[in-house]
Coordinates of C-alpha atoms in Angstrom, one line a residue:
Chain A
M15 CA 165.1 -33.5 -171.2
V16 CA 167.3 -30.6 -170.0
K17 CA 170.4 -29.8 -172.1
A18 CA 171.7 -26.7 -170.2
L19 CA 171.7 -25.4 -166.5
L20 CA 171.8 -21.5 -165.7
F21 CA 173.1 -20.5 -162.6
D22 CA 172.5 -17.4 -160.5
V23 CA 176.1 -16.2 -159.1
Q24 CA 175.8 -13.7 -156.2
G25 CA 174.5 -15.9 -153.2
T26 CA 173.6 -19.0 -155.3
A27 CA 177.3 -19.9 -156.4
T28 CA 179.2 -17.6 -154.1
D29 CA 179.1 -16.6 -150.5
F30 CA 179.1 -12.8 -150.7
Y31 CA 178.3 -12.8 -146.8
S32 CA 181.8 -13.8 -145.7
T33 CA 183.7 -12.5 -148.7
V34 CA 182.6 -9.0 -148.2
C35 CA 182.6 -9.1 -144.5
E36 CA 186.4 -10.1 -144.7
E37 CA 187.2 -7.6 -147.2
A38 CA 185.6 -4.9 -145.1
A39 CA 187.5 -5.9 -141.9
R40 CA 190.6 -6.1 -144.1
I41 CA 190.4 -2.8 -145.2
S42 CA 189.2 -1.3 -141.9
A43 CA 192.6 -2.7 -140.4
G44 CA 191.4 -2.4 -137.2
R45 CA 190.0 1.3 -137.2
H46 CA 186.4 0.1 -136.3
P47 CA 186.5 -2.3 -133.6
D48 CA 182.9 -2.0 -132.8
A49 CA 181.7 -2.5 -136.4
D50 CA 179.4 -5.3 -136.9
W51 CA 180.4 -6.3 -140.6
G52 CA 177.9 -8.7 -140.8
E53 CA 174.9 -6.2 -140.6
F54 CA 177.0 -3.8 -142.8
V55 CA 177.0 -6.3 -145.6
K56 CA 173.5 -7.4 -145.3
R57 CA 172.6 -3.6 -145.4
W58 CA 174.7 -3.2 -148.5
R59 CA 173.0 -6.1 -150.1
A60 CA 169.6 -4.6 -149.3
G61 CA 170.8 -1.1 -150.8
Y62 CA 171.8 -2.9 -153.9
F63 CA 168.2 -4.2 -154.3
V64 CA 166.8 -1.0 -153.6
A65 CA 168.7 0.8 -156.2
L66 CA 168.6 -1.9 -158.7
E67 CA 164.7 -1.6 -158.5
A68 CA 164.9 2.1 -158.5
A69 CA 167.2 1.8 -161.7
Q70 CA 164.5 -0.3 -163.9
G71 CA 163.3 0.9 -166.7
S72 CA 165.9 3.8 -166.8
G73 CA 168.6 2.5 -168.9
W74 CA 171.2 0.3 -168.0
V75 CA 173.4 1.1 -165.0
S76 CA 176.5 -0.9 -164.1
V77 CA 176.2 -3.2 -160.9
R78 CA 179.5 -1.8 -159.7
S79 CA 178.3 1.7 -160.0
V80 CA 175.2 0.5 -158.1
Y81 CA 177.2 -1.0 -155.2
R82 CA 179.5 2.0 -155.1
R83 CA 176.7 4.5 -154.8
A84 CA 174.7 2.3 -152.4
L85 CA 178.0 2.3 -149.8
D86 CA 178.1 5.7 -149.0
T87 CA 174.7 5.6 -147.6
V88 CA 175.3 2.3 -145.7
L89 CA 178.7 3.4 -144.1
A90 CA 176.8 6.4 -142.9
D91 CA 174.1 4.4 -141.9
C92 CA 176.3 2.1 -139.9
G93 CA 178.2 4.9 -138.4
I94 CA 181.5 3.6 -140.0
T95 CA 183.2 6.6 -140.9
G96 CA 186.8 7.2 -142.1
F97 CA 187.0 5.1 -145.3
S98 CA 188.9 7.0 -148.0
D99 CA 187.4 7.4 -151.7
A100 CA 190.0 4.8 -152.6
E101 CA 189.2 2.6 -149.9
R102 CA 185.6 2.5 -150.8
E103 CA 186.5 1.8 -154.7
E104 CA 188.6 -1.2 -153.2
L105 CA 185.8 -2.4 -151.0
T106 CA 183.3 -2.2 -154.0
L107 CA 185.8 -4.5 -155.6
A108 CA 185.1 -7.2 -153.4
W109 CA 182.0 -8.1 -155.4
Q110 CA 184.3 -9.1 -158.0
R111 CA 186.3 -11.2 -155.9
L112 CA 183.3 -13.4 -154.5
R113 CA 184.4 -16.9 -153.4
P114 CA 182.3 -19.9 -154.2
W115 CA 180.5 -22.1 -151.6
P116 CA 182.8 -25.3 -151.2
D117 CA 180.4 -27.5 -153.2
V118 CA 180.4 -25.4 -156.3
V119 CA 183.4 -26.3 -158.1
P120 CA 183.1 -30.1 -157.3
G121 CA 179.3 -29.7 -158.5
L122 CA 180.0 -28.0 -161.5
T123 CA 182.7 -30.2 -162.7
R124 CA 180.4 -33.3 -162.0
L125 CA 177.4 -31.5 -164.1
K126 CA 179.8 -30.3 -166.7
G127 CA 179.8 -33.6 -168.4
A128 CA 176.3 -33.8 -168.9
Y129 CA 175.1 -30.5 -169.3
T130 CA 176.0 -27.1 -170.9
L131 CA 176.8 -24.7 -167.9
A132 CA 176.5 -21.1 -167.9
T133 CA 176.0 -18.0 -165.4
L134 CA 172.8 -15.9 -165.7
S135 CA 173.7 -13.2 -163.2
N136 CA 172.5 -9.6 -162.4
A137 CA 176.4 -8.8 -161.8
D138 CA 178.4 -7.1 -164.5
V139 CA 179.8 -9.4 -167.2
S140 CA 183.2 -8.2 -165.8
A141 CA 182.7 -9.1 -162.4
V142 CA 181.2 -12.7 -163.3
V143 CA 184.5 -13.1 -165.6
N144 CA 186.5 -12.1 -162.5
I145 CA 184.6 -14.1 -159.9
S146 CA 184.6 -17.0 -162.4
K147 CA 188.6 -17.0 -163.1
R148 CA 189.6 -16.2 -159.4
A149 CA 187.5 -19.2 -158.3
G150 CA 188.2 -21.5 -161.4
L151 CA 184.4 -21.9 -162.0
P152 CA 184.2 -24.2 -165.2
W153 CA 181.3 -22.4 -167.2
D154 CA 180.6 -23.0 -170.5
A155 CA 179.4 -19.5 -171.1
I156 CA 178.8 -16.4 -169.0
F157 CA 175.2 -14.9 -169.6
A158 CA 174.8 -11.7 -167.7
A159 CA 171.8 -9.0 -167.1
E160 CA 174.2 -6.6 -168.9
M161 CA 173.7 -8.4 -172.3
A162 CA 169.9 -7.9 -171.9
G163 CA 170.0 -4.5 -170.7
V164 CA 167.6 -5.2 -167.8
F165 CA 167.9 -7.0 -164.7
K166 CA 166.4 -10.3 -163.7
P167 CA 163.3 -11.4 -163.1
D168 CA 162.6 -9.3 -166.2
P169 CA 161.7 -12.1 -169.0
A170 CA 163.8 -10.6 -171.4
I171 CA 167.0 -12.0 -169.7
Y172 CA 165.5 -15.4 -169.9
R173 CA 164.7 -15.2 -173.5
L174 CA 168.1 -14.0 -174.2
A175 CA 169.8 -16.8 -172.5
A176 CA 167.6 -19.2 -174.6
R177 CA 168.7 -17.7 -177.6
Y178 CA 172.3 -17.5 -177.1
L179 CA 172.2 -21.3 -176.2
G180 CA 170.1 -22.1 -179.2
L181 CA 167.8 -24.0 -176.8
D182 CA 164.1 -24.2 -176.3
P183 CA 163.0 -23.0 -172.9
A184 CA 162.1 -26.3 -171.8
D185 CA 165.7 -27.4 -172.6
I186 CA 167.1 -25.3 -170.0
M187 CA 167.0 -25.3 -166.2
M188 CA 167.3 -22.1 -163.9
V189 CA 169.2 -23.0 -160.7
A190 CA 169.2 -20.3 -157.8
S191 CA 168.8 -20.0 -154.3
H192 CA 166.4 -16.9 -154.8
K193 CA 162.7 -18.1 -155.6
Y194 CA 161.9 -14.6 -157.5
D195 CA 164.5 -15.8 -159.8
V196 CA 163.5 -19.5 -160.1
R197 CA 160.0 -18.6 -160.4
A198 CA 160.4 -16.1 -163.2
A199 CA 162.4 -18.7 -165.4
G200 CA 159.5 -21.3 -164.8
R201 CA 157.0 -18.9 -165.8
F202 CA 159.3 -18.4 -169.1
G203 CA 159.0 -22.2 -169.4
F204 CA 162.5 -23.2 -167.8
A205 CA 162.7 -26.1 -165.8
T206 CA 163.3 -25.1 -162.2
A207 CA 166.0 -25.8 -159.5
F208 CA 166.2 -24.3 -155.9
V209 CA 169.4 -24.5 -154.1
A210 CA 168.9 -23.8 -150.4
R211 CA 172.1 -21.4 -149.1
P212 CA 171.3 -21.2 -145.4
L213 CA 174.5 -18.9 -144.7
E214 CA 173.8 -16.6 -147.3
F215 CA 173.1 -13.7 -145.1
G216 CA 175.4 -15.2 -142.4
P217 CA 175.0 -17.5 -139.4
D218 CA 171.9 -15.4 -138.0
G219 CA 170.6 -14.6 -141.4
D220 CA 167.2 -15.2 -142.4
A221 CA 167.8 -16.9 -145.9
D222 CA 164.6 -18.5 -147.2
V223 CA 165.6 -22.1 -147.5
A224 CA 162.2 -24.0 -147.5
Y225 CA 161.8 -26.6 -150.2
S226 CA 158.7 -26.3 -152.5
D227 CA 157.0 -28.4 -154.8
E228 CA 156.6 -25.8 -157.2
F229 CA 160.0 -26.5 -158.5
D230 CA 161.2 -29.4 -160.3
V231 CA 164.1 -29.9 -158.2
N232 CA 165.1 -28.8 -154.5
A233 CA 168.8 -29.4 -153.6
A234 CA 170.8 -28.6 -150.7
D235 CA 173.8 -27.8 -152.4
F236 CA 175.5 -28.3 -156.1
L237 CA 176.5 -31.8 -155.2
D238 CA 173.0 -32.7 -154.2
L239 CA 172.0 -31.0 -157.6
A240 CA 174.4 -33.2 -159.4
A241 CA 173.1 -36.4 -157.7
Q242 CA 169.6 -35.5 -158.4
L243 CA 170.4 -35.4 -162.2
G244 CA 172.3 -38.3 -162.3
C245 CA 175.9 -37.1 -162.4
Chain B
M18 CA 200.4 -4.4 -170.3
V19 CA 197.6 -6.5 -171.9
K20 CA 195.3 -8.3 -169.4
A21 CA 193.1 -10.2 -171.7
L22 CA 193.1 -11.9 -175.0
L23 CA 190.3 -12.2 -177.6
F24 CA 190.3 -15.0 -180.0
D25 CA 188.6 -15.2 -183.5
V26 CA 187.1 -18.8 -183.7
Q27 CA 186.2 -19.6 -187.4
G28 CA 189.6 -20.4 -188.9
T29 CA 192.0 -18.9 -186.2
A30 CA 190.8 -21.2 -183.2
T31 CA 189.5 -23.8 -185.6
D32 CA 190.0 -25.8 -188.8
F33 CA 186.8 -25.5 -190.5
Y34 CA 188.2 -26.9 -193.7
S35 CA 188.8 -30.1 -192.8
T36 CA 186.0 -30.5 -190.5
V37 CA 183.2 -29.7 -193.0
C38 CA 185.0 -31.6 -195.8
E39 CA 184.7 -34.5 -193.3
E40 CA 181.1 -34.1 -192.5
A41 CA 180.3 -33.6 -196.4
A42 CA 181.9 -36.7 -197.2
R43 CA 180.3 -38.8 -194.4
I44 CA 176.9 -37.4 -194.9
S45 CA 177.4 -37.8 -198.8
A46 CA 178.1 -41.5 -197.9
G47 CA 179.6 -42.4 -201.4
R48 CA 176.9 -40.8 -203.3
H49 CA 179.1 -38.2 -204.9
P50 CA 182.2 -40.0 -205.8
D51 CA 183.4 -37.4 -207.8
A52 CA 182.9 -34.3 -205.6
D53 CA 185.6 -31.9 -204.5
W54 CA 184.9 -31.4 -201.0
G55 CA 187.5 -28.8 -200.6
E56 CA 186.2 -27.0 -203.4
F57 CA 182.9 -27.1 -202.2
V58 CA 184.2 -25.8 -198.3
K59 CA 186.0 -23.0 -199.9
R60 CA 182.7 -21.8 -201.9
W61 CA 180.7 -22.3 -199.0
R62 CA 182.9 -20.1 -196.8
A63 CA 182.9 -17.4 -199.5
G64 CA 179.1 -17.5 -200.0
Y65 CA 178.7 -17.1 -196.2
F66 CA 181.1 -13.8 -196.5
V67 CA 179.0 -12.6 -199.4
A68 CA 175.7 -13.0 -197.6
L69 CA 177.1 -11.6 -194.3
E70 CA 177.9 -8.5 -196.0
A71 CA 174.6 -8.3 -197.7
A72 CA 173.0 -8.7 -194.1
Q73 CA 175.2 -5.5 -192.6
G74 CA 172.5 -3.2 -191.7
S75 CA 169.5 -4.8 -192.3
G76 CA 169.1 -6.2 -188.7
W77 CA 170.6 -9.5 -187.0
V78 CA 170.5 -12.8 -189.0
S79 CA 171.8 -15.8 -187.3
V80 CA 174.9 -17.4 -188.8
R81 CA 173.5 -20.4 -189.1
S82 CA 170.7 -19.3 -191.3
V83 CA 173.3 -17.3 -193.2
Y84 CA 175.1 -20.8 -193.7
R85 CA 171.9 -22.8 -194.3
R86 CA 170.8 -20.3 -197.2
A87 CA 174.3 -19.9 -198.8
L88 CA 174.5 -23.8 -199.0
D89 CA 171.9 -24.6 -201.3
T90 CA 173.6 -22.2 -204.0
V91 CA 176.9 -23.6 -203.4
L92 CA 175.6 -27.4 -203.9
A93 CA 174.0 -26.2 -207.2
D94 CA 176.8 -24.4 -208.4
C95 CA 179.2 -27.6 -207.4
G96 CA 176.7 -29.9 -209.4
I97 CA 176.2 -31.7 -205.9
T98 CA 172.6 -33.2 -206.1
G99 CA 170.7 -35.3 -203.8
F100 CA 170.9 -33.9 -200.4
S101 CA 167.8 -34.0 -198.4
D102 CA 166.7 -31.0 -196.4
A103 CA 167.5 -33.0 -193.3
E104 CA 171.0 -33.7 -194.7
R105 CA 171.3 -29.9 -195.5
E106 CA 170.5 -29.2 -191.9
E107 CA 173.0 -31.8 -190.6
L108 CA 175.5 -30.3 -192.9
T109 CA 174.9 -26.9 -191.7
L110 CA 175.7 -28.0 -188.2
A111 CA 179.1 -29.0 -189.2
W112 CA 179.9 -25.2 -188.2
Q113 CA 178.9 -25.8 -184.8
R114 CA 181.2 -29.0 -184.5
L115 CA 184.5 -27.2 -185.9
R116 CA 187.6 -29.0 -184.7
P117 CA 190.4 -27.0 -183.0
W118 CA 193.9 -26.8 -184.6
P119 CA 196.2 -28.9 -182.7
D120 CA 198.2 -26.1 -181.1
V121 CA 194.9 -24.5 -179.5
V122 CA 194.2 -26.4 -176.4
P123 CA 197.7 -26.6 -175.2
G124 CA 198.1 -23.0 -176.1
L125 CA 195.1 -21.7 -174.5
T126 CA 196.0 -23.8 -171.3
R127 CA 199.5 -22.2 -171.1
L128 CA 198.0 -18.5 -171.7
K129 CA 195.1 -18.9 -169.1
G130 CA 197.4 -18.5 -166.2
A131 CA 198.5 -15.1 -167.2
Y132 CA 195.4 -13.8 -169.3
T133 CA 191.7 -13.7 -169.4
L134 CA 190.6 -15.7 -172.6
A135 CA 187.7 -15.1 -174.5
T136 CA 186.1 -15.7 -178.0
L137 CA 185.1 -12.5 -180.2
S138 CA 183.6 -14.3 -183.1
N139 CA 181.3 -13.6 -185.7
A140 CA 179.8 -17.1 -185.4
D141 CA 176.3 -17.4 -183.3
V142 CA 177.0 -17.8 -179.4
S143 CA 175.6 -21.3 -179.7
A144 CA 177.9 -22.2 -182.1
V145 CA 180.8 -21.0 -180.1
V146 CA 179.6 -22.5 -177.2
N147 CA 178.9 -25.7 -179.0
I148 CA 182.4 -25.8 -180.5
S149 CA 184.3 -24.8 -177.3
K150 CA 182.6 -27.4 -175.1
R151 CA 183.0 -30.5 -177.6
A152 CA 186.6 -29.4 -177.9
G153 CA 187.3 -28.3 -174.4
L154 CA 188.3 -25.0 -175.3
P155 CA 189.3 -23.2 -172.0
W156 CA 187.7 -19.7 -172.4
D157 CA 186.9 -17.6 -169.4
A158 CA 184.1 -16.0 -171.4
I159 CA 182.6 -16.2 -174.9
F160 CA 181.7 -13.2 -176.8
A161 CA 180.1 -13.1 -180.1
A162 CA 178.8 -10.6 -183.0
E163 CA 175.5 -12.0 -182.0
M164 CA 176.1 -9.9 -178.6
A165 CA 176.6 -6.5 -180.5
G166 CA 174.2 -7.1 -183.3
V167 CA 176.8 -6.3 -185.8
F168 CA 179.5 -8.2 -187.4
K169 CA 183.2 -7.9 -187.2
P170 CA 184.9 -5.4 -188.3
D171 CA 182.2 -3.1 -187.1
P172 CA 183.9 -1.4 -184.2
A173 CA 180.8 -1.7 -182.1
I174 CA 181.7 -5.4 -181.3
Y175 CA 185.3 -4.5 -180.2
R176 CA 183.8 -1.9 -178.1
L177 CA 181.4 -4.2 -176.6
A178 CA 184.0 -6.5 -175.7
A179 CA 186.0 -4.0 -174.0
R180 CA 182.8 -3.1 -171.6
Y181 CA 182.1 -6.7 -171.0
L182 CA 185.8 -7.3 -169.8
G183 CA 185.6 -3.8 -168.0
L184 CA 188.9 -2.9 -169.5
D185 CA 190.4 -0.2 -171.6
P186 CA 191.2 -1.0 -175.1
A187 CA 195.0 -0.9 -174.6
D188 CA 194.5 -3.7 -171.9
I189 CA 193.3 -6.1 -174.6
M190 CA 194.9 -8.1 -177.7
M191 CA 192.9 -9.4 -180.5
V192 CA 194.2 -12.6 -182.0
A193 CA 193.1 -13.7 -185.3
S194 CA 194.3 -15.2 -188.5
H195 CA 192.4 -12.6 -190.7
K196 CA 194.4 -9.2 -191.3
Y197 CA 191.1 -7.2 -191.6
D198 CA 190.0 -8.4 -188.1
V199 CA 193.3 -7.7 -186.5
R200 CA 193.6 -4.4 -188.0
A201 CA 190.0 -3.3 -187.0
A202 CA 190.7 -4.4 -183.6
G203 CA 193.9 -2.2 -183.9
R204 CA 192.3 1.0 -185.0
F205 CA 190.0 0.7 -182.1
G206 CA 193.0 0.8 -179.6
F207 CA 193.4 -3.1 -179.1
A208 CA 196.9 -4.8 -179.0
T209 CA 197.1 -7.0 -181.9
A210 CA 198.4 -10.4 -182.8
F211 CA 198.5 -12.3 -186.2
V212 CA 198.5 -15.7 -186.3
A213 CA 199.3 -17.7 -189.5
R214 CA 197.1 -20.6 -190.4
P215 CA 198.5 -21.8 -193.8
L216 CA 196.0 -24.5 -193.8
E217 CA 192.7 -22.5 -193.4
F218 CA 191.7 -23.0 -197.0
G219 CA 193.4 -26.6 -197.2
P220 CA 196.9 -27.7 -198.6
D221 CA 196.2 -25.8 -201.8
G222 CA 194.5 -23.0 -200.2
D223 CA 195.6 -19.5 -200.6
A224 CA 195.5 -18.4 -197.0
D225 CA 197.6 -14.9 -196.2
V226 CA 200.0 -15.8 -193.8
A227 CA 202.5 -13.2 -194.4
Y228 CA 203.7 -11.5 -191.1
S229 CA 203.4 -8.0 -190.9
D230 CA 205.5 -5.1 -188.8
E231 CA 201.9 -3.2 -188.3
F232 CA 201.0 -6.0 -185.9
D233 CA 202.5 -6.2 -182.2
V234 CA 202.9 -9.9 -182.5
N235 CA 203.0 -12.4 -185.5
A236 CA 202.8 -15.9 -184.5
A237 CA 203.1 -19.5 -186.1
D238 CA 200.5 -20.7 -183.9
F239 CA 198.8 -20.5 -180.4
L240 CA 202.0 -21.9 -179.0
D241 CA 204.2 -19.6 -180.3
L242 CA 202.0 -16.8 -179.3
A243 CA 202.1 -18.2 -175.8
A244 CA 206.0 -18.1 -175.8
Q245 CA 206.1 -14.6 -177.4
L246 CA 203.8 -13.4 -174.5
G247 CA 206.2 -15.1 -171.8
C248 CA 203.9 -18.1 -171.0

């Protein structure tokens, strides 16, 4: 009997693709009419994963600094010139302003009556706090990789969340649109929920949305998750 | 210009005296007609502080285990016999069910529009989550000593909260009814708010409620705090 649900934030609860695309276009202010902002965001996100992997084992680095450093490379690779340092800082802050998918607030609101709801995000604590406050996400607690000093899917972060909740792993369900995250939580003993986010990388993206019997729940969105969990 | 408020929980946001008194009387179920539950709670809280002090520097101990161990001594000292192990566990859980003072939910609700609101509690994360969910306390984040591995007033916990918020100390105000906590936060560079809680130790208690110019704000309760902060 699951008592608490832990949610991934970047991609699962929030739509970084459209948020960051719009911020980039806004800051560009018409200076880059040929830029493919969708491709730019996909590359930035990929650069983040590469930098995160490289950072593993070498002490804590803030995710904000990871995005900021990856940005310079991605802008150059995309041939996008003319962004000042201040504009690059401002653009990096877009990751602290991610908008939720439309089902997220109503879904969480339904789930909140029956379950403890918390984040378990690789984003910085401050980013998750800022995203959640701006969007009105009704978490009972915010947990993030920064608190464990390692990133998902390191088992230490799932262990820390269980300790902070005062619950056994079997009492906790991990909810994410990324199978590596759900699988790692499952290996640690959590119940598992996969949520499909077909637009995570935009309309032409290649998000993995295939349901799988290996997960306890496969859901189309947070409202479907709530329905399947009896809320 | 303060952007975030951090709140002590046990005593400042919640009324442990009446909550734990009632739980003790309920579990006693009439077996201890002469017991002075108010005195019992005061001694239990004092035993907690002694054990916490003794625990400093010797690694993390859960506050739940601190209360549980202190309970045996306090029951014996008060001459209260007959509580089974299961009843002692149940009574210890009262600290995870503390009720807020009546001004807390309306005060926080008013403050939430203008400030990021988080706990900074010596209680276990799970206790703060359980208290907050049960009472509907509208925090944006839950921070607790357990995340720093040391208890207030160790400066490490104020430092950690500032890092998690992504803010400079001067952007943060510590709110507590305990001067040692407010003072330690002030020494770290936080703005300071003292809230008087005259009933913290019951109607005949000796809570320190004297306002002092050393604090940026002195408030009668959370509604007064909200008014003084322009909410």
